[in-house]
XYZ file of C-alpha atoms in Angstrom:
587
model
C 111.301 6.518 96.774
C 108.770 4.860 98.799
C 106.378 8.241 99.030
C 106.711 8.112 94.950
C 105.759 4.333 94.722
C 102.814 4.781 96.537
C 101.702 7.690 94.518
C 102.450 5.706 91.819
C 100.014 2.893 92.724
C 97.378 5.186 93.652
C 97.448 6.616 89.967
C 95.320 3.738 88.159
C 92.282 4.552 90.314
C 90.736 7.434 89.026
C 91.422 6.027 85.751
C 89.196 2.809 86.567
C 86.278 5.321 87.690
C 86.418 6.574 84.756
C 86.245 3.816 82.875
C 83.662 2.853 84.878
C 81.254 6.006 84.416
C 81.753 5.919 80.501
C 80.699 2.034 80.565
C 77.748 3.327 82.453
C 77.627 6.312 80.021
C 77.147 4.182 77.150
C 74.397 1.588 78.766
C 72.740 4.257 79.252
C 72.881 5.651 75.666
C 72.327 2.521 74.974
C 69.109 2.530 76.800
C 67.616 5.615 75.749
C 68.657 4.686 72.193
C 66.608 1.020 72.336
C 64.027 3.539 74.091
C 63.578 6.064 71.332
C 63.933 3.122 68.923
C 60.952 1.376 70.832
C 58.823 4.788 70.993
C 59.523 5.065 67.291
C 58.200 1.272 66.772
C 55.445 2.271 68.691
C 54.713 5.549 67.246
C 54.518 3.939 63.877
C 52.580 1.011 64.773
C 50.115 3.095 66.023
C 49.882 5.367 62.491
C 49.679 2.239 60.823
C 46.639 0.914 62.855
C 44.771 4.318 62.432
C 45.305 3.867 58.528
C 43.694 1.267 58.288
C 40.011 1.205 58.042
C 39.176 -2.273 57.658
C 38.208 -3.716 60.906
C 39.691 -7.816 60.217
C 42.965 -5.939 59.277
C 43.359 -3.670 61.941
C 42.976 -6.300 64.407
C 45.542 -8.340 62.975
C 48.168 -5.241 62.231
C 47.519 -5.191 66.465
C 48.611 -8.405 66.928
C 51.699 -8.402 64.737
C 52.723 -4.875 66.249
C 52.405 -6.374 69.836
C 54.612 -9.575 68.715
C 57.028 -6.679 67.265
C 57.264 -4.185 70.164
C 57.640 -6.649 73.199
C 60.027 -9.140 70.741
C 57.651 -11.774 71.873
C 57.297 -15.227 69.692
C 53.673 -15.888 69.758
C 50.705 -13.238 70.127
C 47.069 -13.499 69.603
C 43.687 -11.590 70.335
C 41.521 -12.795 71.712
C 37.570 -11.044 71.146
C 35.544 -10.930 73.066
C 31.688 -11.953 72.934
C 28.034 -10.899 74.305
C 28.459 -13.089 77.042
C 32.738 -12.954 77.845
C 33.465 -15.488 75.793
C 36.154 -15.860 73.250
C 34.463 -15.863 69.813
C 37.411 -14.819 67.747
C 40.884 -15.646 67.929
C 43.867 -13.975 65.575
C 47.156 -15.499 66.131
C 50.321 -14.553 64.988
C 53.765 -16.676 64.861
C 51.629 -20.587 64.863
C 51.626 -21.787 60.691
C 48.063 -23.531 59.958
C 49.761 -26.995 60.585
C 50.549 -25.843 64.475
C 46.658 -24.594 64.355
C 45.060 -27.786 62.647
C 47.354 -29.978 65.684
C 45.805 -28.112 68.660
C 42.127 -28.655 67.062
C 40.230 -25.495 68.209
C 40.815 -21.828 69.649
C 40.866 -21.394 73.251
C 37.694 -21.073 74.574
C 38.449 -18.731 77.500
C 40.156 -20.691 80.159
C 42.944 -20.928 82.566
C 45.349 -17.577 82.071
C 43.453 -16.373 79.074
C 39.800 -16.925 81.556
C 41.561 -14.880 84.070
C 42.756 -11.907 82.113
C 38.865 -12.013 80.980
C 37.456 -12.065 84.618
C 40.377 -9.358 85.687
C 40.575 -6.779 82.832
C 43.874 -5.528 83.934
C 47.455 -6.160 82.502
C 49.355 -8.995 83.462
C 52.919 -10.350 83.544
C 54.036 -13.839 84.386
C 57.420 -14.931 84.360
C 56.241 -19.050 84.417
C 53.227 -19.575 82.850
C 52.671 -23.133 84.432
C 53.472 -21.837 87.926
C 50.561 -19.859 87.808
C 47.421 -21.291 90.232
C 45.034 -20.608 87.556
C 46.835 -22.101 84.674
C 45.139 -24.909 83.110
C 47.780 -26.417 80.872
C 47.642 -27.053 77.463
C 46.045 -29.160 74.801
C 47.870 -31.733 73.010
C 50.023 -30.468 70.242
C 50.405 -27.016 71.699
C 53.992 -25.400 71.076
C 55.283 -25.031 74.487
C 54.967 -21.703 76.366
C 56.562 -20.360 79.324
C 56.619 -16.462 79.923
C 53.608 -14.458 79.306
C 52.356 -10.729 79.222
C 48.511 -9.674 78.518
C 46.509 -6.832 78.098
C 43.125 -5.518 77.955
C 41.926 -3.825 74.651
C 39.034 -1.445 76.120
C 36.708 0.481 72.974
C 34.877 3.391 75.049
C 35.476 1.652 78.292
C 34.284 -1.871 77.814
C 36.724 -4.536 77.204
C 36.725 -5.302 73.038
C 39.410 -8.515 73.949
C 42.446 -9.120 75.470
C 46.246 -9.177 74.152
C 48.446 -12.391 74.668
C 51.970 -12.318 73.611
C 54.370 -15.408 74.824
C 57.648 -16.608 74.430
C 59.768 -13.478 75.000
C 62.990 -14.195 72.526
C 66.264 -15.468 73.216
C 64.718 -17.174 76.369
C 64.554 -13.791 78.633
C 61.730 -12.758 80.619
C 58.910 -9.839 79.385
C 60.306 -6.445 81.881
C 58.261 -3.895 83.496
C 58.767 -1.790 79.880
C 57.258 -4.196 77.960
C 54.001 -4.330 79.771
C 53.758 -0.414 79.858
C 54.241 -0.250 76.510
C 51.756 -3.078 75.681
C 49.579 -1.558 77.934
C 50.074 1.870 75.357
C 49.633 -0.384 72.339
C 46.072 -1.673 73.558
C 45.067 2.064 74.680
C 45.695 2.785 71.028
C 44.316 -0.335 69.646
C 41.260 0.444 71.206
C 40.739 3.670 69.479
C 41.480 2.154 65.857
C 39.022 -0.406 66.381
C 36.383 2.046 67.335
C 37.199 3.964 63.887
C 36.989 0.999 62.440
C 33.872 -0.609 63.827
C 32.382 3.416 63.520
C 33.069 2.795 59.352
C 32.230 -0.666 59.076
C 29.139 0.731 60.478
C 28.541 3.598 57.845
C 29.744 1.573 55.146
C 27.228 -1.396 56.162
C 24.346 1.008 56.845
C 24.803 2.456 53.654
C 24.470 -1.123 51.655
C 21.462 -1.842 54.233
C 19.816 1.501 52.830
C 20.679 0.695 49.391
C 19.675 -3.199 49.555
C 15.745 -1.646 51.215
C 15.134 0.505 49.067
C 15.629 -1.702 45.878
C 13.496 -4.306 47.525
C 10.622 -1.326 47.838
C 10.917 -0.454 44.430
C 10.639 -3.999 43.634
C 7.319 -3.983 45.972
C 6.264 -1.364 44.112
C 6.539 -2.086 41.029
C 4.221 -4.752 41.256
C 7.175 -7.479 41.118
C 6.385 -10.943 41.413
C 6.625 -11.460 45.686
C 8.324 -15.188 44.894
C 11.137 -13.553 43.268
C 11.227 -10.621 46.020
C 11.335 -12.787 48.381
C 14.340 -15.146 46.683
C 16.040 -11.745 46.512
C 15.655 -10.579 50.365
C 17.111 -13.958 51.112
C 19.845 -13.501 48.824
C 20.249 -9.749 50.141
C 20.104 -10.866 53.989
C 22.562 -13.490 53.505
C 25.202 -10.809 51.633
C 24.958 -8.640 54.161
C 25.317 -11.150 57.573
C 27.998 -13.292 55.928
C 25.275 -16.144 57.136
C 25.756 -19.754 56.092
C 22.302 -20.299 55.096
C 19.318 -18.427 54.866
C 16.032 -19.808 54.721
C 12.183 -17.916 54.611
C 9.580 -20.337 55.577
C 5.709 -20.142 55.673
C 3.002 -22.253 57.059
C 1.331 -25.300 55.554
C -2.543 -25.563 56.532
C -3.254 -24.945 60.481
C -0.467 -27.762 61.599
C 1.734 -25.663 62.558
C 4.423 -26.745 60.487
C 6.491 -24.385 58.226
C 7.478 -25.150 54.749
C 11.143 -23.173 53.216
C 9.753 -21.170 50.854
C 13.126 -19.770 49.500
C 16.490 -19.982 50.332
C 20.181 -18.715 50.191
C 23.481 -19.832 50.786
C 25.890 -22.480 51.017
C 23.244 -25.166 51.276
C 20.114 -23.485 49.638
C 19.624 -26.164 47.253
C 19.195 -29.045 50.559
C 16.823 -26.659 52.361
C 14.542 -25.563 49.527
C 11.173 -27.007 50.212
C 11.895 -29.070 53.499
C 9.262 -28.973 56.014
C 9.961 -27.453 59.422
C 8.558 -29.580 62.116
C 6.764 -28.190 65.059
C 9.722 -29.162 67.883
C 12.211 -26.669 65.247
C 13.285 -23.408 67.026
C 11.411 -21.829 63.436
C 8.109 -23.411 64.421
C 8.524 -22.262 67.832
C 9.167 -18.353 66.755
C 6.194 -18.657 64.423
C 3.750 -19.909 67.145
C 5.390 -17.399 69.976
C 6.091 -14.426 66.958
C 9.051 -13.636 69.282
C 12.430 -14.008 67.765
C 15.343 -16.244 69.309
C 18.644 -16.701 68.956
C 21.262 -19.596 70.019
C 23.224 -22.629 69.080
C 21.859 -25.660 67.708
C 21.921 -28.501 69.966
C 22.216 -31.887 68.201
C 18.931 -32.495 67.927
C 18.624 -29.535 66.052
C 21.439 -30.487 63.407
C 18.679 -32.914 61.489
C 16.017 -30.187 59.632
C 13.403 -32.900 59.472
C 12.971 -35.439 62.069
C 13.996 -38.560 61.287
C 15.286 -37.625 57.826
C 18.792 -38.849 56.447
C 19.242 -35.420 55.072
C 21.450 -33.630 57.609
C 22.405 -29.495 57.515
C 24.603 -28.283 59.837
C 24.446 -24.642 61.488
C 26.315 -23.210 63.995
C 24.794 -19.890 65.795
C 21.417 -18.915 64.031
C 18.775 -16.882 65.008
C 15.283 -16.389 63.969
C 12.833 -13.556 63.221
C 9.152 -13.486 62.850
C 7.494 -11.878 59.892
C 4.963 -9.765 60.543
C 3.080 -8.350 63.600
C 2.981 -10.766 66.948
C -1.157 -10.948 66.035
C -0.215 -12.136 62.552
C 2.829 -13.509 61.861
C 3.152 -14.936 58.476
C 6.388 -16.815 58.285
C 9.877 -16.581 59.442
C 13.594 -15.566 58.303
C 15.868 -17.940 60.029
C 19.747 -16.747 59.771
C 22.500 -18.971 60.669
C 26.214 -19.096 60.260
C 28.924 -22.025 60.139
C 29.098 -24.503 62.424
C 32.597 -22.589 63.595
C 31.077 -19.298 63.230
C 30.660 -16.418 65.957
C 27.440 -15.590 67.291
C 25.967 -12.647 65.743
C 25.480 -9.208 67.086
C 22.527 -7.637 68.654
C 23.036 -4.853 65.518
C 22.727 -7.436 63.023
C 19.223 -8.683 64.276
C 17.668 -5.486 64.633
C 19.032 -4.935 60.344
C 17.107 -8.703 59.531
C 14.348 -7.427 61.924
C 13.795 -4.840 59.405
C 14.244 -6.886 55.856
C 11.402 -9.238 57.910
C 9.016 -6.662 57.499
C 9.700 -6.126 53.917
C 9.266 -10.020 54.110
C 5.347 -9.832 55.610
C 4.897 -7.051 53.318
C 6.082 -9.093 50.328
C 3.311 -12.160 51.637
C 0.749 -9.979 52.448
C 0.477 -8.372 48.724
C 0.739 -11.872 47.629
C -1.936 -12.800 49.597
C -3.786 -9.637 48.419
C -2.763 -10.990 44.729
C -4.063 -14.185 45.030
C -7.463 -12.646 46.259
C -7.698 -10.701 43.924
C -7.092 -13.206 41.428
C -9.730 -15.457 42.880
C -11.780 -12.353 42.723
C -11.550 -11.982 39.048
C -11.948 -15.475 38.751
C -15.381 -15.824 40.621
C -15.967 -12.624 38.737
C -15.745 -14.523 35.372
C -17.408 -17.453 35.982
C -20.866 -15.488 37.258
C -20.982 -13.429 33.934
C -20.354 -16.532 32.355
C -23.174 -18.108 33.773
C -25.529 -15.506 33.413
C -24.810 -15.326 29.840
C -25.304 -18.834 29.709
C -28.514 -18.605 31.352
C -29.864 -15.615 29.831
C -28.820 -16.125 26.217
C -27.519 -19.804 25.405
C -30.206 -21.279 27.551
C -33.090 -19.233 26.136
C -32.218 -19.463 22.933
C -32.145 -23.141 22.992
C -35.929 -23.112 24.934
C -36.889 -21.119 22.538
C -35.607 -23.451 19.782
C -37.148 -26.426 21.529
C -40.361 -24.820 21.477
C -40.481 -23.682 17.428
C -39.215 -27.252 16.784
C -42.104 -28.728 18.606
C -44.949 -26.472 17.120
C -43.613 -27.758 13.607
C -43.494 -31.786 14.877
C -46.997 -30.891 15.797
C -47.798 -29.619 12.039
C -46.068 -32.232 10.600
C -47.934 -34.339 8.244
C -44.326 -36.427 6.682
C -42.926 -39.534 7.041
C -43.133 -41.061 10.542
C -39.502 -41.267 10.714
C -38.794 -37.394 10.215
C -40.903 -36.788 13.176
C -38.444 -39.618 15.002
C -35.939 -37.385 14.300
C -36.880 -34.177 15.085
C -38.047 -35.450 18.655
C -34.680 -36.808 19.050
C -33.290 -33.349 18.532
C -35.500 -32.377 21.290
C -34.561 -34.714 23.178
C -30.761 -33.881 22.824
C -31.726 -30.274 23.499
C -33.445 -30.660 26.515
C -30.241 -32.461 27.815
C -27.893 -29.881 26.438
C -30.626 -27.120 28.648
C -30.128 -29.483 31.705
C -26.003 -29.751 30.917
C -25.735 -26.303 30.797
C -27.837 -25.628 34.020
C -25.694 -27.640 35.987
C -23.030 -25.978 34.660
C -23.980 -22.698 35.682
C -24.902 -23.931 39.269
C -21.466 -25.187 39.239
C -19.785 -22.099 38.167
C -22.242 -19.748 40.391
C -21.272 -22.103 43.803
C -17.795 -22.538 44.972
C -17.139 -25.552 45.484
C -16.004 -25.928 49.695
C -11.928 -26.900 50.016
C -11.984 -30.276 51.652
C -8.908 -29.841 53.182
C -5.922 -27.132 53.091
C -4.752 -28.677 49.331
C -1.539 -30.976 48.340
C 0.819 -29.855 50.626
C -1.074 -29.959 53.530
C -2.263 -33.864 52.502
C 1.178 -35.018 52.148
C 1.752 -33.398 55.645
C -0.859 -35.177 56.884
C 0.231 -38.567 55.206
C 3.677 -38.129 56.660
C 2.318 -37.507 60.015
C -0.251 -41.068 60.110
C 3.404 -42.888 58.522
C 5.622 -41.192 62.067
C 3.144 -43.099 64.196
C 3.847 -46.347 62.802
C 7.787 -45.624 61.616
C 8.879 -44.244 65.446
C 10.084 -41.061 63.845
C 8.527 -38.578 61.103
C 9.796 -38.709 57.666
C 11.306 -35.176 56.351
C 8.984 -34.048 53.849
C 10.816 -31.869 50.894
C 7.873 -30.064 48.735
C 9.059 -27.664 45.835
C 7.070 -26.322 42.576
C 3.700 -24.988 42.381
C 1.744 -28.399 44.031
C -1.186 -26.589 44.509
C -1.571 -25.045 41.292
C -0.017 -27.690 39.027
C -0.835 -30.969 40.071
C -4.728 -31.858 39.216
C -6.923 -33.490 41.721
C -6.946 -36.482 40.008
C -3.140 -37.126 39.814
C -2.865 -35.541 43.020
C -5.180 -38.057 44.718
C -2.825 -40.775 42.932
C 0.486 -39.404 44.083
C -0.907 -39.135 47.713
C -1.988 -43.193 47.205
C 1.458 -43.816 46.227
C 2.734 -41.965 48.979
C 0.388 -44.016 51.759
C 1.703 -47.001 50.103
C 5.662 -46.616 49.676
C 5.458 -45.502 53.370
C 3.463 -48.328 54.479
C 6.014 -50.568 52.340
C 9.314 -48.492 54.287
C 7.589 -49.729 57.863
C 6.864 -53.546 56.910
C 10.176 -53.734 54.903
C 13.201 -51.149 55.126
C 13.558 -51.177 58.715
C 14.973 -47.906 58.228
C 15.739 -45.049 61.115
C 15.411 -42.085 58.569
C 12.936 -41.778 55.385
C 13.276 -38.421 53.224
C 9.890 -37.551 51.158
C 10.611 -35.483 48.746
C 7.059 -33.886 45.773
C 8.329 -31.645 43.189
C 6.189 -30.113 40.743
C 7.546 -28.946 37.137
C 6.081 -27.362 34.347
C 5.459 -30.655 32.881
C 5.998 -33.754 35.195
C 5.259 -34.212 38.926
C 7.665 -35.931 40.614
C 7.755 -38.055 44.185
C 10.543 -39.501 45.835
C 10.352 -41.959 49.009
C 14.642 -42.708 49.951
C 14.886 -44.606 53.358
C 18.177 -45.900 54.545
C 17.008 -49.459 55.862
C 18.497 -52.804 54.368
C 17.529 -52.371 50.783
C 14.959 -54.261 48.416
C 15.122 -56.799 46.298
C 13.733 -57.656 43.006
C 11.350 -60.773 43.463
C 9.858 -58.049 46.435
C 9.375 -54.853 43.269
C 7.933 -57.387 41.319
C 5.355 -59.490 43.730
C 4.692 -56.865 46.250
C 2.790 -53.029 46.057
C 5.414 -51.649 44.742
C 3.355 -53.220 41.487
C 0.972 -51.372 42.310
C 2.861 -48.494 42.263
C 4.008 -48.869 38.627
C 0.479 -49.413 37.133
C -0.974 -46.152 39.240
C 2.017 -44.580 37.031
C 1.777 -46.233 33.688
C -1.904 -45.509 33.588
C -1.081 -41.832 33.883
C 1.256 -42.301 31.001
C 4.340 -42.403 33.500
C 7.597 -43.887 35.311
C 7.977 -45.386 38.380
C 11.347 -47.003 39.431
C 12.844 -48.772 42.072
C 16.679 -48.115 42.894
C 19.329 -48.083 46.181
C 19.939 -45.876 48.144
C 23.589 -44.923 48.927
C 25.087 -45.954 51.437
C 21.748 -48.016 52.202
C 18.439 -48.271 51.833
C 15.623 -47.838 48.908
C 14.761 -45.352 46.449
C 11.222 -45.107 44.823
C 10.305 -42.497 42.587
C 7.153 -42.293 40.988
C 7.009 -39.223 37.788
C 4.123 -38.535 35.927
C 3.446 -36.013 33.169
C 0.989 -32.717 34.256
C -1.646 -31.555 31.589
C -1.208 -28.688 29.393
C -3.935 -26.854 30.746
C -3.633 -26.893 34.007
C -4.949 -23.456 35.999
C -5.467 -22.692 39.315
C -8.891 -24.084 39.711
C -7.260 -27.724 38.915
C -5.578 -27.828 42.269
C -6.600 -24.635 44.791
C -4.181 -21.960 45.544
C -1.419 -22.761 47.856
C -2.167 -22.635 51.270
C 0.559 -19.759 52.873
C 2.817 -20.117 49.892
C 3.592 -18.054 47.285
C 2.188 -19.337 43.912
């Protein structure tokens, strides 16, 4: 009995091994099952990347096949600029109320600045613990563990992979960074196909875009409307905020916006680029530049209350560094990325089409004072040869009969007094054709440049320089004689803006129609009141424009300040020879 009963309690053993191996039997089917379920994940998130050819949706299928494969609750990807900064940032697993609390994207430091300085994969099991952890901002979720990764296109880093928050509160294994690490090898490779299309796709719209505008040049088109297209075409293709194409104003160096597109086109028409602008600064160097605006470049228009904000811009010269005729200034949102070195070698080459596009308007313009100068000496020598002669020789018949004439003394008075009226017509007509056979010497570079100059003499005596808005044909519809007027009334609503408004900004703005000409003086000092428009220039003002047969008014400015605007009507007739040809623009 007692040999049995110990057999008998040595029975149950092998049956625990057993039990034991199949437990470990099925972990380990287990395993390889999660396994080939993970490889299948991955296999498929990886077809689905490589389907796609659009690059802002391949790099957020990465993100949300990351978050998938590792089971993590938050992910992002982070790109990658020129310079190693972070200049986009796709998240996925934080709703736009979580992304409006935290304020702004990281901008590259802590855990996400070391994965940048140390391309290499990274697991973290405390993300706080960490020496180079910098916290987080207010209204961040909380995070503790953490795995990253380096996406590399053709061996340079494109950005880096961040997935947190591993679910169910476990920590991100060994497996999960080896098969992130796989994910961004494969990531890398559908971004390059992507970027590789984006760039056939965008060279073929940059192909189709030039040669429309050199059919347009060819064609003879007008350049004004060329040029209002090329901004409009630049702008499409950049995804720029704002566009703007400005040329020089007389020899001050300042730059007038020509033509513009984008989100705030209508604000930057016509405004007047000081010197101290980056745009001034290209046009003087004929380099191009690119950067952020600091915030004394927000304001376009020193001491102006008319504000346009830009985020990363860049600008191009047009034309040759020996003659450079304007520039093409590109910029995005004030939250945009910086653009690529690709994208300002494209607007280098729609700049060109841009200084092609001024010169043949300054050929036009040439020629048209050609033909003009052409006219007006045939009309003066047909003037002088036939008008002129025939009256002489009128004169002279008339006189050989007054000295036959035996009438009545007072038909002799009157045929001297036709003599006398002819010999007056003869010298009329002379000066005339002097007048016609000498051009006349431009005293200065036209309107715009004077109300540049009169903007200038007001900065000396205001602290700051207005911003000067000009738009229309000034220098080919405004007449000297109104122009001299508007220019007065200029001088004095200035003058009246330094002794009264006590203002910090003053925006000038001289628009010419087809009919009316039209200038506007807003400050945003402390106002005006009535007994001061009635008693003081302003009056002035009012009969300058009621003489010319128009309006002048006097009204606040919102939030603060004054409002003058002074419209008069333009004449019919009015040609090229009334005010000059614009100086740089295109007319």
């Amino acid at each position: 009995m007692g040999k049995d009963a110990q057999a008998n309690d040595r029975e149950p053993a092998p049956q625990l091994r057993l039990d034991s191996l199949l437990g470990d039997l099925q972990d380990q089917v287990q395993r390889v099952r999660e396994t080939r379920d993970r490889v299948h994940t991955l296999l498929e998130a990886v077809l689905a990347m490589g389907g796609d050819l659009d690059l802002e949706a391949v790099l957020r299928r990465i993100v949300q096949s990351a978050v998938s494969l590792v089971d993590a609750e938050y992910g992002a990807l982070g790109v990658l600029g020129e310079e190693g900064g972070i200049t986009q940032f796709i998240t996925v697993g934080m709703d736009e109320q979580a992304i409006a609390r935290i304020g702004h994207y990281p901008q590259g430091l802590g855990i996400l600045g070391l994965l940048i300085r140390e391309p290499h994969s990274l697991r973290l099991t405390d993300i706080g613990a960490h020496p180079d952890s910098s916290g987080f901002p207010a209204g961040h979720p909380p995070m503790r563990t953490f795995v990253g990764a380096p996406v590399r296109v053709r061996e340079r880093v494109f950005g880096n992979l961040y997935l947190t928050g591993k679910r169910g509160g476990a920590e991100f294994e060994a497996e999960d960074e080896m098969v992130l690490r796989t994910l961004a090898t494969a990531a890398g490779v559908a971004i390059d196909n992507a970027r590789l299309y984006d760039g056939v796709r965008h060279r073929e719209r940059r192909l189709a875009a030039s040669g429309e505008l050199t059919r347009a040049l060819l064609s003879g088109a007008d350049p004004a409307d060329i040029l209002r297209s090329l901004a409009a075409t630049v702008q499409s293709m950049t995804g720029a905020a704002l566009v703007v194409l400005a040329v020089p104003v007389g020899d001050s160096g300042d730059l007038v916006v020509e033509t513009s597109a984008g989100r705030d086109a209508e604000r930057a028409q016509g405004l007047v680029l000081p010197v101290t602008t980056p745009a001034a600064k290209v046009f003087a160097s004929g380099e191009r530049v690119a950067g952020r605006p600091s915030h004394t470049e927000e304001r376009i228009g020193d001491g102006g209350t008319v504000r346009i904000p830009s985020g990363p811009y860049f600008v191009v010269p047009l034309g040759t560094a020996e003659r450079v005729r304007g520039v093409l200034q590109v910029a995005a949102a004030p939250d945009g990325q910086e653009f690529p070195e690709s994208v300002l070698d494209m607007v280098g080459g729609f700049a060109d089409q841009a200084a092609l596009a001024l010169e043949i308007a300054e050929h036009r313009r040439d020629a048209e004072n050609m033909m003009l100068l052409t006219d007006r000496d045939r009309i003066a020598r047909d003037l002088h040869e036939l008008v002129i002669q025939r009256l002489f020789a009128n004169g002279l018949t008339l006189q050989a009969a007054l000295a036959r004439l035996l009438g009545p003394p007072d038909s002799a008075r009157r045929i001297q007094q036709v003599l006398d009226d002819l010999d007056g017509t003869i010298n009329v007509i002379r000066s005339t054709v002097y007048a016609l056979r000498t051009p006349q010497p431009r005293e200065d570079g036209g309107l715009r440049a004077k109300l540049l100059a009169e903007t200038d003499r007001a900065a000396e005596a205001l602290g700051f320089a207005p911003a000067l808005r000009m738009t229309g044909l000034l220098e080919t519809l405004v007449p000297r004689d109104i122009a001299d007027q508007l220019i007065a009334v200029l001088s004095e609503a200035l003058s009246n803006a330094v002794r009264h408004a006590r203002a910090t900004g003053v925006d000038v703005t001289a628009e010419a129609t087809g009919t009316t000409v039209t200038l506007r003086v807003a400050d945003n000092g402390h106002g005006i009141g009535t007994a001061a428009t009635r008693h003081s220039g302003l009056a002035g003002l009012r009969t300058r424009a009621e003489a010319l047969g128009g309006t002048f008014t006097v009204t606040p400015n919102e939030p603060t300040g004054t409002v003058l605007e002074w419209t008069v009507p333009l004449p019919a007739d009015t040609g090229v020879d009334a005010g000059g040809v614009a100086a740089g623009g295109i007319t």
